[in-house]
Coordinates of C-alpha atoms in Angstrom, one line a residue:
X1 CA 0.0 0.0 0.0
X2 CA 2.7 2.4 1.2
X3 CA 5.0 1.7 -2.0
X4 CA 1.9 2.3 -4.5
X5 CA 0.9 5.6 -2.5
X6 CA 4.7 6.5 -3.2
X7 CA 4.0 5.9 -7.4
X8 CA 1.8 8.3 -7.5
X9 CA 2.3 11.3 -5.0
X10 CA 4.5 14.5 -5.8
X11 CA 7.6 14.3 -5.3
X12 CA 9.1 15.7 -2.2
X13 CA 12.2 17.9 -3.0
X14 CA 9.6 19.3 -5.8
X15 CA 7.2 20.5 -3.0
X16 CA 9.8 21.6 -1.3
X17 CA 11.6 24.2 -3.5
X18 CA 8.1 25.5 -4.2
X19 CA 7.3 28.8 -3.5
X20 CA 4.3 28.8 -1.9
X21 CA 5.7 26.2 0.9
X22 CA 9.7 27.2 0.9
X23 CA 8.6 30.2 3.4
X24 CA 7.7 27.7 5.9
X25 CA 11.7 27.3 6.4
X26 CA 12.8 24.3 9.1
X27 CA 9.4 23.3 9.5
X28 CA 9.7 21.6 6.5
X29 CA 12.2 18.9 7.2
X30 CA 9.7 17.3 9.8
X31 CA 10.0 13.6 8.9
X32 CA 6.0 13.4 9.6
X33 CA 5.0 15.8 6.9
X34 CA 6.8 13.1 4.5
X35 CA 6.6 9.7 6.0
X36 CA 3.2 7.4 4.9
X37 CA 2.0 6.8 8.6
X38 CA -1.6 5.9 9.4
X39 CA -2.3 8.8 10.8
X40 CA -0.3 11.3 8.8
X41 CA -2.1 9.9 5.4
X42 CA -5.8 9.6 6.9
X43 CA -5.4 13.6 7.8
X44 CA -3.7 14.7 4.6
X45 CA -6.9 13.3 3.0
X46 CA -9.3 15.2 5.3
X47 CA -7.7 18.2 4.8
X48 CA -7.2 17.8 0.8
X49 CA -10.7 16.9 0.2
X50 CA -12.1 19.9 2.8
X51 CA -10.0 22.2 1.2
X52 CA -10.6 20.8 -2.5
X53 CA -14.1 21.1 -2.0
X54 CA -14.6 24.0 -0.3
X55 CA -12.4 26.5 -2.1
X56 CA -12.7 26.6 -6.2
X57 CA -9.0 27.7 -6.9
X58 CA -6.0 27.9 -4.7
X59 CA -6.8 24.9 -3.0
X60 CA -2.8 23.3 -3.0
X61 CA -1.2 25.8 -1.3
X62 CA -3.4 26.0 1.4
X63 CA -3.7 22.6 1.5
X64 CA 0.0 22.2 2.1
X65 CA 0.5 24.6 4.3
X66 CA -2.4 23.5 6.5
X67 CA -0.7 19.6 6.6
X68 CA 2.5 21.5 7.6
X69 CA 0.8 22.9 10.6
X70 CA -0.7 20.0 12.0
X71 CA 1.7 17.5 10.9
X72 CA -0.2 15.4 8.3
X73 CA 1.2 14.1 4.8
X74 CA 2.0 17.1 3.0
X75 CA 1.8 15.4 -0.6
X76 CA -1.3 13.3 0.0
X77 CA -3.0 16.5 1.4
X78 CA -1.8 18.3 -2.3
X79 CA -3.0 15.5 -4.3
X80 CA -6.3 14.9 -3.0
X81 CA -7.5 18.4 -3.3
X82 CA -7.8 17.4 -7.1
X83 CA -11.0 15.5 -5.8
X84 CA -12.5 18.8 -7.6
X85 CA -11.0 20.0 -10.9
X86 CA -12.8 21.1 -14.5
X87 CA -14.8 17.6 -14.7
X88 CA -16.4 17.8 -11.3
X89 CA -16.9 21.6 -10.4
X90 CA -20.3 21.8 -12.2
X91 CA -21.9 18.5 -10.2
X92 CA -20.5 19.7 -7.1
X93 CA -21.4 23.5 -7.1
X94 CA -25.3 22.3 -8.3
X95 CA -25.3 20.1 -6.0
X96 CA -24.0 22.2 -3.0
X97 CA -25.9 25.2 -4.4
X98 CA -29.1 23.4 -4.2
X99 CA -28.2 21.9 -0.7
X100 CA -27.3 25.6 0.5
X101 CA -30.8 26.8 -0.8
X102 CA -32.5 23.6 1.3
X103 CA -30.8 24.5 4.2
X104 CA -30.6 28.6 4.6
X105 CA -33.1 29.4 1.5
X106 CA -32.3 31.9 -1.7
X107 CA -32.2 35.1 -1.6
X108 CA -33.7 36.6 -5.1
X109 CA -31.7 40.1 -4.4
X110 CA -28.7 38.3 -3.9
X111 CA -26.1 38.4 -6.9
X112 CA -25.7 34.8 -8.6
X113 CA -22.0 33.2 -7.6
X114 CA -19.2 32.9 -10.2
X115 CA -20.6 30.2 -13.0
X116 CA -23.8 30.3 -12.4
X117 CA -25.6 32.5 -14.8
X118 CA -29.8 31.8 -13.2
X119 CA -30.6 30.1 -10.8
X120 CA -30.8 26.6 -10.5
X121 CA -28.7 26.5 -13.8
X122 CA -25.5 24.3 -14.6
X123 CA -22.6 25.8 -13.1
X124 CA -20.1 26.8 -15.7
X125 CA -16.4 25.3 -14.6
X126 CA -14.5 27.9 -16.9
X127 CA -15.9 30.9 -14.8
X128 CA -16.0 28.7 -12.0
X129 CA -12.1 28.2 -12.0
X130 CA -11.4 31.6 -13.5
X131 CA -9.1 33.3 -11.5
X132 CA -9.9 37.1 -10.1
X133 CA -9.1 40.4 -12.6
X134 CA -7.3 41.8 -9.3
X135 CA -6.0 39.1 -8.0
X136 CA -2.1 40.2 -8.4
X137 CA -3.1 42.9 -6.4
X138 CA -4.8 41.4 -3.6
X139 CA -2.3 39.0 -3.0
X140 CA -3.2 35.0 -2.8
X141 CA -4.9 35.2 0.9
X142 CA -7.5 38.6 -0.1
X143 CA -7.6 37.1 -3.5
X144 CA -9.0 33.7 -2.0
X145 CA -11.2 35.7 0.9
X146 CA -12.5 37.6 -1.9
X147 CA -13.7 34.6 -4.1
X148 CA -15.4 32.9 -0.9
X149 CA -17.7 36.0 -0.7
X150 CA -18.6 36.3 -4.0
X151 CA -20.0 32.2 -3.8
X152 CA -23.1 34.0 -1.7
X153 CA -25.1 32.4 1.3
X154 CA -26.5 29.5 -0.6
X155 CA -23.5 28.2 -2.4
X156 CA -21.1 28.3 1.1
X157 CA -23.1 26.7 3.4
X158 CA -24.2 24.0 0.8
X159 CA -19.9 23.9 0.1
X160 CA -19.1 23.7 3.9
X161 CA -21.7 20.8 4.9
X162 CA -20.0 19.2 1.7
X163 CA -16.7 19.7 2.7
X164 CA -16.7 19.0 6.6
X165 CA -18.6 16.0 5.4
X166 CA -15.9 14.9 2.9
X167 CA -13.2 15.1 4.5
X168 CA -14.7 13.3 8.1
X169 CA -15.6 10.8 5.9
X170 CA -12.6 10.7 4.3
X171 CA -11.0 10.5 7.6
X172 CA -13.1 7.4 8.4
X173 CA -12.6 5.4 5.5
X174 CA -8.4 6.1 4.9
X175 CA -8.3 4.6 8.7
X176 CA -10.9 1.8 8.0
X177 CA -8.8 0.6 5.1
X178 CA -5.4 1.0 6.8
X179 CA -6.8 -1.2 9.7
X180 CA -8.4 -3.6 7.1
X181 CA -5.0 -3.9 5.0
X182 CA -2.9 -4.1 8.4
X183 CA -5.1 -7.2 9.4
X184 CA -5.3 -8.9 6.0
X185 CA -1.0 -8.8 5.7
X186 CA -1.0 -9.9 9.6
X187 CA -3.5 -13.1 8.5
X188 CA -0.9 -13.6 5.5
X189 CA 1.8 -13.8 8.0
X190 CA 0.5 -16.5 10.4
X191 CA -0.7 -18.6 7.4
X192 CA 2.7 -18.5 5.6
X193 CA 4.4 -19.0 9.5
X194 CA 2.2 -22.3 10.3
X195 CA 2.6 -23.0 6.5
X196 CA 6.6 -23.3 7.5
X197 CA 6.0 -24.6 10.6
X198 CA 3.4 -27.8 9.2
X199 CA 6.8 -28.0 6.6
X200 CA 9.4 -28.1 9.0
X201 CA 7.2 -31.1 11.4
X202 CA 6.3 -33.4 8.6
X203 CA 10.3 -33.2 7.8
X204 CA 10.8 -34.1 10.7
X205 CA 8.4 -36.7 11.2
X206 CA 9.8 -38.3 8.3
X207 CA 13.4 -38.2 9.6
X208 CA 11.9 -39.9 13.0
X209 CA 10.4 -43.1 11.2
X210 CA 12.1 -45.9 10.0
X211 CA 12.0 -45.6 6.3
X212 CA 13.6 -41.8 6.6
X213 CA 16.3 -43.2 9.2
X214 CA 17.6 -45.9 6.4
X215 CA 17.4 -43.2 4.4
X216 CA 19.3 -41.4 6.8
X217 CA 21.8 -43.8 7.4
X218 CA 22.4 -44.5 3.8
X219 CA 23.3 -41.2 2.9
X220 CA 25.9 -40.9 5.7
X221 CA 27.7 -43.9 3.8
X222 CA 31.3 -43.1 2.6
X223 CA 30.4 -44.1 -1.1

């Protein structure tokens, strides 16, 4: 499991010299942030898929710094913010746009959020993902603030009950599987072990009768 995790996930160094993350200095070289624990994957999941869900652009970053903070697997947090991208943003923000109108109701006065051009439409990923006209000059934190704001009652609460959702569950089911693989390999273990063992006895059961002691004996003949 560890090994094909490993295939797939950025590379270390890489995230490393990147700029968003290099300001983080020492903090860094922690060998939690890096190594493929239990718990260190089952939070960089949580994290990844809160932050993946609940913010339409940015979300690595934020991600990373977050799993540097409290010690989760830096590059399994990056990579599983990807859980939204181009194919998935219009589901999702229907989805949670609807939920958010269930849950807090629609407010007609209210301007639409990014990609959605009437109510109750399809989202549109382009403007969706389309980064702010300003957004140089509000710097990546304001820039992200701003862009929460704009997504209007509806579309954030129907995002955060998503999210929080998401990544708990997320949380749940990396730890379920980790204990589930864990037992499997221990079961593999013991049957190989008695395997050996049941080996080993009916060797030497054979040496002990009479048949395998001729045999023995004859082997230990000078020829």
């Amino acid at each position: 499991m560890k090994a094909q995790l490993k295939r797939w996930l950025p590379n270390p160094d890489t995230i490393r010299k990147a700029r968003w993350v290099r300001w983080f200095g020492p903090m860094l070289h922690h060998p939690r942030l890096w190594h493929p624990s239990r718990r260190g994957i089952s939070l960089g999941f949580a994290l990844g898929i809160f932050l993946g869900l609940l913010i339409p652009v940015g979300q690595m970053p934020l991600a990373a710094g977050a799993a540097v903070l409290l010690r989760a697997n830096v590059p399994i947090a990056m990579a599983s913010t990807f859980v939204s991208n181009p194919v998935t943003f219009g589901p999702l923000y229907y989805l949670a746009y609807q939920l958010g109108v269930l849950l807090v109701g629609e407010d007609e006065s209210a301007p639409l959020p990014p990609g959605l051009d009437e109510r109750g439409a399809w989202p549109d990923p382009v403007q969706i993902a389309a980064p702010l006209e300003n957004a140089e000059q509000l710097g990546f934190f304001a820039a992200s603030w701003t862009r929460i704001e704009s997504m209007g009652k509806p579309l954030l609460v129907g995002l955060s009950v998503i999210a929080v959702s998401g990544g708990l569950l997320a949380h749940v089911l990396v730890n379920l599987v980790w204990r589930l693989s864990a037992r499997m390999a221990w079961r593999r273990r013991v049957r190989e072990r008695r395997k050996r063992q049941a080996l080993a006895e009916a060797a030497q059961l054979d040496m002990e009768s009479p048949a395998g002691a001729v045999a023995e004996h004859q082997r230990d003949l000078p020829r």
